[in-house]
Tab-separated table of C-alpha atoms in Angstrom:
chain	number	residue	atom	x	y	z
A	1	MET	CA	-20.916	-5.323	102.660
A	2	LEU	CA	-17.694	-3.490	102.526
A	3	TRP	CA	-16.542	-4.664	99.069
A	4	PRO	CA	-19.670	-3.742	97.241
A	5	MET	CA	-19.687	-0.275	98.797
A	6	LEU	CA	-16.002	0.123	97.708
A	7	PHE	CA	-16.577	-0.956	94.322
A	8	LEU	CA	-19.641	1.347	94.106
A	9	THR	CA	-17.633	4.280	95.323
A	10	LEU	CA	-14.861	3.679	92.819
A	11	ALA	CA	-17.305	3.321	90.065
A	12	VAL	CA	-18.885	6.740	90.994
A	13	ALA	CA	-15.670	8.359	91.180
A	14	GLY	CA	-14.515	6.892	88.006
A	15	ILE	CA	-17.810	8.239	86.341
A	16	ALA	CA	-17.106	11.824	87.749
A	17	VAL	CA	-13.600	11.880	86.476
A	18	LEU	CA	-14.791	10.846	83.139
A	19	GLY	CA	-17.606	13.430	83.141
A	20	MET	CA	-14.989	16.122	83.997
A	21	LEU	CA	-12.609	15.096	81.255
A	22	ALA	CA	-15.560	15.220	78.783
A	23	VAL	CA	-16.460	18.720	79.906
A	24	ARG	CA	-12.716	19.827	79.316
A	25	VAL	CA	-12.632	18.149	75.890
A	26	GLY	CA	-15.702	19.812	74.935
A	27	LEU	CA	-14.379	23.321	75.912
A	28	GLU	CA	-11.175	22.689	74.118
A	29	VAL	CA	-13.196	21.595	70.910
A	30	ARG	CA	-15.148	24.723	71.103
A	31	ARG	CA	-11.986	26.773	71.239
A	32	PHE	CA	-10.289	24.952	68.406
A	33	ALA	CA	-13.408	25.542	66.324
A	34	HIS	CA	-13.198	29.135	66.964
A	35	ALA	CA	-9.598	29.254	65.921
A	36	VAL	CA	-10.114	27.466	62.759
A	37	GLY	CA	-13.045	29.878	62.061
A	38	ASP	CA	-10.834	32.850	62.571
A	39	GLY	CA	-8.090	31.257	60.398
A	40	SER	CA	-10.482	30.456	57.642
A	41	GLU	CA	-11.728	34.084	57.689
A	42	ARG	CA	-8.072	35.264	57.519
A	43	ILE	CA	-7.396	33.057	54.618
A	44	ALA	CA	-10.425	34.301	52.717
A	45	ARG	CA	-9.477	37.847	53.282
A	46	ALA	CA	-5.825	37.137	52.099
A	47	ALA	CA	-7.224	35.475	49.131
A	48	ASP	CA	-9.440	38.480	48.383
A	49	ASP	CA	-6.485	40.784	48.637
A	50	LEU	CA	-4.439	38.567	46.350
A	51	GLU	CA	-7.205	38.537	43.664
A	52	ASN	CA	-7.404	42.397	43.949
A	53	ALA	CA	-3.696	42.865	43.604
A	54	ALA	CA	-3.566	40.249	40.633
A	55	ALA	CA	-6.462	42.061	38.865
A	56	SER	CA	-4.756	45.522	39.187
A	57	CYS	CA	-1.457	43.970	37.966
A	58	ALA	CA	-3.244	42.672	35.034
A	59	ALA	CA	-4.896	45.781	34.231
A	60	ARG	CA	-1.455	47.582	34.247
A	61	ILE	CA	0.123	44.951	31.861
A	62	GLU	CA	-2.830	45.260	29.385
A	63	ARG	CA	-2.251	49.063	28.886
């Protein structure tokens, strides 16, 4: 009866470790997604700024 209990204990401990790691991965994915979202917003703002600067330069050249 000792070996089945030992194997059951190890199996439960293994599942607990995998669950803990899954939670950590989920939290890191959420943090990474937030960082990607912030980066894409910054890129969009920079593209708008570049477009506005190009438009003002084009307007000066056409005069």
